[in-house]
CSV table of C-alpha atoms in Angstrom, one decimal:
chain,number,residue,atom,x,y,z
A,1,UNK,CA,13.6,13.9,-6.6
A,2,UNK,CA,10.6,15.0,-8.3
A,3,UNK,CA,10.7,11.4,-10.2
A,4,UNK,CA,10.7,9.6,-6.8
A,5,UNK,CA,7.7,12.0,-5.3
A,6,UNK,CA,5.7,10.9,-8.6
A,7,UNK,CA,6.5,7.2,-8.4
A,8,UNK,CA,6.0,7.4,-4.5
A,9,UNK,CA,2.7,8.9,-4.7
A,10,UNK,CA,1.8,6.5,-6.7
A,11,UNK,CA,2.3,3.2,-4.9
A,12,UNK,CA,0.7,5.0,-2.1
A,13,UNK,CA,-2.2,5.5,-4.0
A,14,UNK,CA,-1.7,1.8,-5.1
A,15,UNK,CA,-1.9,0.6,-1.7
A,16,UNK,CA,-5.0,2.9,-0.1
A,17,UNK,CA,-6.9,0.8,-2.9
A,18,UNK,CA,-6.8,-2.6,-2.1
A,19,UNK,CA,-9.8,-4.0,-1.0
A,20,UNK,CA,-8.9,-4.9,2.9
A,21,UNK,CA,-10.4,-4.2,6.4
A,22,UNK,CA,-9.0,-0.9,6.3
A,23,UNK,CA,-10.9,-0.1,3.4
A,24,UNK,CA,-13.8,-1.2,4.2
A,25,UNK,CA,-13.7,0.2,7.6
A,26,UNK,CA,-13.3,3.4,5.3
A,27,UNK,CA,-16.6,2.7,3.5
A,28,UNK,CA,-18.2,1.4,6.7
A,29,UNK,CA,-17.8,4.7,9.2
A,30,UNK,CA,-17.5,7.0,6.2
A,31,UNK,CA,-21.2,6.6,5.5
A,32,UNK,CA,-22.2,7.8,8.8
A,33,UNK,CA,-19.0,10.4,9.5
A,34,UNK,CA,-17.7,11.4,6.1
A,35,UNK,CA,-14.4,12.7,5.8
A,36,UNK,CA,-13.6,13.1,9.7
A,37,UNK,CA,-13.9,9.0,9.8
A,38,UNK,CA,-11.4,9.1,6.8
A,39,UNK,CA,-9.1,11.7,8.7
A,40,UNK,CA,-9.3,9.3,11.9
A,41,UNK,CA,-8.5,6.4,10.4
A,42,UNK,CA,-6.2,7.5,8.0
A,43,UNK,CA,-4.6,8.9,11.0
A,44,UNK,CA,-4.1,5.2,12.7
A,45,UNK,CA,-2.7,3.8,9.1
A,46,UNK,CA,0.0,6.6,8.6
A,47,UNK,CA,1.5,5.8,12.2
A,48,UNK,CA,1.4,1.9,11.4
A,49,UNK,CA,2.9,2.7,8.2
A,50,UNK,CA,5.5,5.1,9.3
A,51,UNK,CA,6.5,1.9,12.1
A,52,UNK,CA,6.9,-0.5,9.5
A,53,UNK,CA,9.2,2.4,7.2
A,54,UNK,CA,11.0,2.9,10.2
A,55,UNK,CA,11.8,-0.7,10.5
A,56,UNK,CA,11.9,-1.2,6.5
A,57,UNK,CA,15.1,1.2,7.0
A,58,UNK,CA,16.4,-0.6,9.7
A,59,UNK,CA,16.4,-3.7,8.0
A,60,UNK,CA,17.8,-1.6,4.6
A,61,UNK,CA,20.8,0.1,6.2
A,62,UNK,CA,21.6,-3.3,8.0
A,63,UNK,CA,21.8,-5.0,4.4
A,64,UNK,CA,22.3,-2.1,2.7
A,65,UNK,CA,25.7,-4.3,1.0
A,66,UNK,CA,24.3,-7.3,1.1
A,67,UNK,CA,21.5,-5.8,-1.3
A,68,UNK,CA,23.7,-3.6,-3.2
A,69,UNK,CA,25.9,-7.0,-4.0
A,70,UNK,CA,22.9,-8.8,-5.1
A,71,UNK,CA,20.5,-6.0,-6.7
A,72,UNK,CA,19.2,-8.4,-9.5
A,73,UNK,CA,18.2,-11.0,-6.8
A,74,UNK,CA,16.3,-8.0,-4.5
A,75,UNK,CA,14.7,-6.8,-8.1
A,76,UNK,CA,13.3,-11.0,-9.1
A,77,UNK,CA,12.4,-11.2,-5.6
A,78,UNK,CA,10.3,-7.9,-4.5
A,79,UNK,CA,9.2,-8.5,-8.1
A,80,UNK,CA,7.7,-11.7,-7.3
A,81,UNK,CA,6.3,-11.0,-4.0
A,82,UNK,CA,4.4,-7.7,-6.0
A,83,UNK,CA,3.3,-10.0,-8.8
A,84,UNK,CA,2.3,-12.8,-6.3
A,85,UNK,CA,0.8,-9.9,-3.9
A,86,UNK,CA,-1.7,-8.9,-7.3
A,87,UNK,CA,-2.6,-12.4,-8.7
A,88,UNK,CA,-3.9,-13.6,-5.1
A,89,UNK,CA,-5.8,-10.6,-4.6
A,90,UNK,CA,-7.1,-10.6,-8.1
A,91,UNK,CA,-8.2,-14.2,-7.9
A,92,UNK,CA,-9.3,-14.2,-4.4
A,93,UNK,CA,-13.4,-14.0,-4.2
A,94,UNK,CA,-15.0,-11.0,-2.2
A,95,UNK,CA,-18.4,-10.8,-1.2
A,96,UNK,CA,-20.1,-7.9,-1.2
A,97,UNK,CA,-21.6,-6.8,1.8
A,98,UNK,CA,-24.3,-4.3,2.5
A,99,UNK,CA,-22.9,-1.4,4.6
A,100,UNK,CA,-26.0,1.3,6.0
A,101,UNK,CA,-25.6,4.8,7.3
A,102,UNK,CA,-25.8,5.2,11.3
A,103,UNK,CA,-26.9,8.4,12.7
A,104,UNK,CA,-24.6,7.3,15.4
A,105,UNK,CA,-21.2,9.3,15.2
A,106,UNK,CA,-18.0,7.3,15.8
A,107,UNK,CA,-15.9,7.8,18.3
A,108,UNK,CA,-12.8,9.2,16.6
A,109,UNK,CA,-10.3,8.8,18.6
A,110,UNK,CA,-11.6,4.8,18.4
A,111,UNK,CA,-11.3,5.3,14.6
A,112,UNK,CA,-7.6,6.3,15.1
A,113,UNK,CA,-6.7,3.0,16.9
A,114,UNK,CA,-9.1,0.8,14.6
A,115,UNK,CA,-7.2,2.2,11.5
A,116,UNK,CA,-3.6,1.6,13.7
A,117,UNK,CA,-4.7,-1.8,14.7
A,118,UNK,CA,-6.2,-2.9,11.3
A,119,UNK,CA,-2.7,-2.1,9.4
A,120,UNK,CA,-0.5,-2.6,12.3
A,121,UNK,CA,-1.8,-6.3,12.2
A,122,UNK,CA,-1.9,-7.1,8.4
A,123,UNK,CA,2.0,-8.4,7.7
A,124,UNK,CA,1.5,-8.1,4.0
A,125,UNK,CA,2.0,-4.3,4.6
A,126,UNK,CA,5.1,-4.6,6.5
A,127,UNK,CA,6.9,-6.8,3.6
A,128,UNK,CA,5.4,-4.5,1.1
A,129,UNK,CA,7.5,-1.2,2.8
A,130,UNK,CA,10.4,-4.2,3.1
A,131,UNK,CA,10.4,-4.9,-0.7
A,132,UNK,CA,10.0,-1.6,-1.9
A,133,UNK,CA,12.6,-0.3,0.2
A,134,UNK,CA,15.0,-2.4,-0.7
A,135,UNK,CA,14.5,-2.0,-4.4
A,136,UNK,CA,14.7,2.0,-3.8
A,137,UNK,CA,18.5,0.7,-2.3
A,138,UNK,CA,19.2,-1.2,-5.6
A,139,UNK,CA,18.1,1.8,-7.6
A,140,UNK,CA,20.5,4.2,-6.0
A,141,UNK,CA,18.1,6.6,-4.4
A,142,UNK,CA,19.3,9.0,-2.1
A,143,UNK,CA,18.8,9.2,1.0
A,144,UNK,CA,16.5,12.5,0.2
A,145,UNK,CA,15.2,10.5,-3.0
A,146,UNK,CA,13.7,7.6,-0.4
A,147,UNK,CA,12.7,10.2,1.8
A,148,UNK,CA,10.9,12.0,-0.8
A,149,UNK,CA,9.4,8.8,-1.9
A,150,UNK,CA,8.1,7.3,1.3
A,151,UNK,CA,6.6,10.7,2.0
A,152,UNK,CA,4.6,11.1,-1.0
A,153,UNK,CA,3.3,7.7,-0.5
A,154,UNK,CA,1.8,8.3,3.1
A,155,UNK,CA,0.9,11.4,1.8
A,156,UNK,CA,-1.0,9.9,-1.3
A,157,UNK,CA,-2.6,7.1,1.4
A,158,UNK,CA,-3.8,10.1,3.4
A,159,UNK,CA,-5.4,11.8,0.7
A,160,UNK,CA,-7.0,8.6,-1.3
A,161,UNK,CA,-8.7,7.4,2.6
A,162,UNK,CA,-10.3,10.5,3.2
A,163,UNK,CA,-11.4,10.5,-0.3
A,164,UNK,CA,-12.8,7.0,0.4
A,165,UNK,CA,-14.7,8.0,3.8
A,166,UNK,CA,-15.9,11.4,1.6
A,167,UNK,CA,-17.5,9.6,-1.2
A,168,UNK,CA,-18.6,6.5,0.6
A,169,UNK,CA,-20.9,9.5,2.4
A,170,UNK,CA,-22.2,10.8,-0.3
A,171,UNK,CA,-22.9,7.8,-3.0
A,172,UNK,CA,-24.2,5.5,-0.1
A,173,UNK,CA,-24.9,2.1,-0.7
A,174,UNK,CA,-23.9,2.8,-4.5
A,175,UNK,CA,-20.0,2.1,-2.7
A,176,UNK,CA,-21.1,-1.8,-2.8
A,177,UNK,CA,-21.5,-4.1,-5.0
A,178,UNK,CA,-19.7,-4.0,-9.0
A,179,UNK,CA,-17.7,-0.9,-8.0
A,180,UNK,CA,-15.9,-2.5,-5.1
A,181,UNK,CA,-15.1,-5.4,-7.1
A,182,UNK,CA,-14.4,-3.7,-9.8
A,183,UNK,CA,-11.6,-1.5,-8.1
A,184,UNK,CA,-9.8,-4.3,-7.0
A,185,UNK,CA,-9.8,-6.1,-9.9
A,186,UNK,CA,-8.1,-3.0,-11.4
A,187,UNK,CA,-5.5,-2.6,-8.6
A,188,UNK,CA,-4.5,-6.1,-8.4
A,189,UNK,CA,-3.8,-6.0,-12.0
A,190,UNK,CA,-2.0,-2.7,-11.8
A,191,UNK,CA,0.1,-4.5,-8.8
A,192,UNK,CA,0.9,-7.7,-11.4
A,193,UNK,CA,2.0,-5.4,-13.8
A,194,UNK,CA,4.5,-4.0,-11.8
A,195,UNK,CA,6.1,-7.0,-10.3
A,196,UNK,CA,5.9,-8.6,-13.8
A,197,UNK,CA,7.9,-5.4,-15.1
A,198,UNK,CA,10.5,-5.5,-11.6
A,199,UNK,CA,11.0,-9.2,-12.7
A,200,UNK,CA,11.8,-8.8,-16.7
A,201,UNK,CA,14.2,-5.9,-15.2
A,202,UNK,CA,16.0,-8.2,-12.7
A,203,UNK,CA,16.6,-10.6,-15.6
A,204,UNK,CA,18.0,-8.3,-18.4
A,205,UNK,CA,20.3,-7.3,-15.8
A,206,UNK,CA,21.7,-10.9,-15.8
A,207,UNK,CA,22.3,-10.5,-20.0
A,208,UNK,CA,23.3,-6.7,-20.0
């Protein structure tokens, strides 16, 4: 169990990285609101998220054979779609924009449905629960294991966006720029990494 909290936390933190509208949304209303922004929002991603688990186990249970009879296949493919998900993030171009501090403080209740609504509508996230889910089903997991796992990741996504939001406060316009780009350079590689090691797995499986 522990082993699943660790690698759940994790891909959560994984995923709170990536350079998208939620995270710049982060960046954008943390500089004025701090960690309360990073609390809203994070708030309005959690509840996407734990719509698209909800469904990711829906969609599990009702293959649950289908992927236990073809586990190699569920590894090359969630493999491929995390290796695919890192190498068009890492060579996709982001400019950097300029974000300044408001003394105007946001709406947070607003900040709850802009975090819900920026995640809800990104379908990327959904087939990222999908993929992982169903390579949790190939590796055995329990049902407490999964549990475990999905938990630690929204809990790791909660923590990593209010850190966001916090620092974005305090370091200002330093946020921009190299360090942005930076991180997701770093993330998307991480990302590669793991669908390249998912893939090599699925394929000794065929020889073992």
């Amino acid at each position: 169990m522990f082993e699943a909290f660790g690698l759940g936390f994790s891909y959560g933190i994984g995923l709170s990285l990536m350079l998208g509208t939620v995270f710049f949304a982060l960046i954008k209303f943390g500089l004025s609101n701090g960690y309360k922004a990073g609390l809203a929002i994070a708030a309005g991603v959690i509840a996407s998220d734990i719509l698209f688990i909800l469904l990711a186990f829906w969609f599990t249970n009702r293959s649950n054979e289908l992927i236990q009879a073809n586990q190699q296949w569920v590894l090359l493919f969630g493999g491929i779609f995390i290796l695919l998900f890192g190498l068009i993030g890492f060579f996709t171009r982001i400019e950097p924009k300029e974000y300044k501090a408001s003394s105007h403080q946001a709406n947070l209740l607003k900040l709850v449905a802009l975090g819900f609504t920026l995640n809800v509508t990104n379908p990327v996230n959904f087939f990222a629960w999908v993929a992982i889910q169903s390579i949790l089903v190939t590796k055995a997991y329990s049902d407490v294991m999964q549990i475990s796992f999905l938990m630690a990741s929204l809990m790791a996504i909660g923590m990593v966006e209010v850190s966001i939001a916090s620092i974005s406060k305090k370091a200002g316009t330093k946020m921009n720029g190299s360090i942005l780009y930076n991180i997701n350079k770093g993330i998307q590689v991480l990302f590669a990494l793991i669908g390249l090691y998912l893939i090599v797995t699925a394929i000794l499986h065929w020889y073992t």
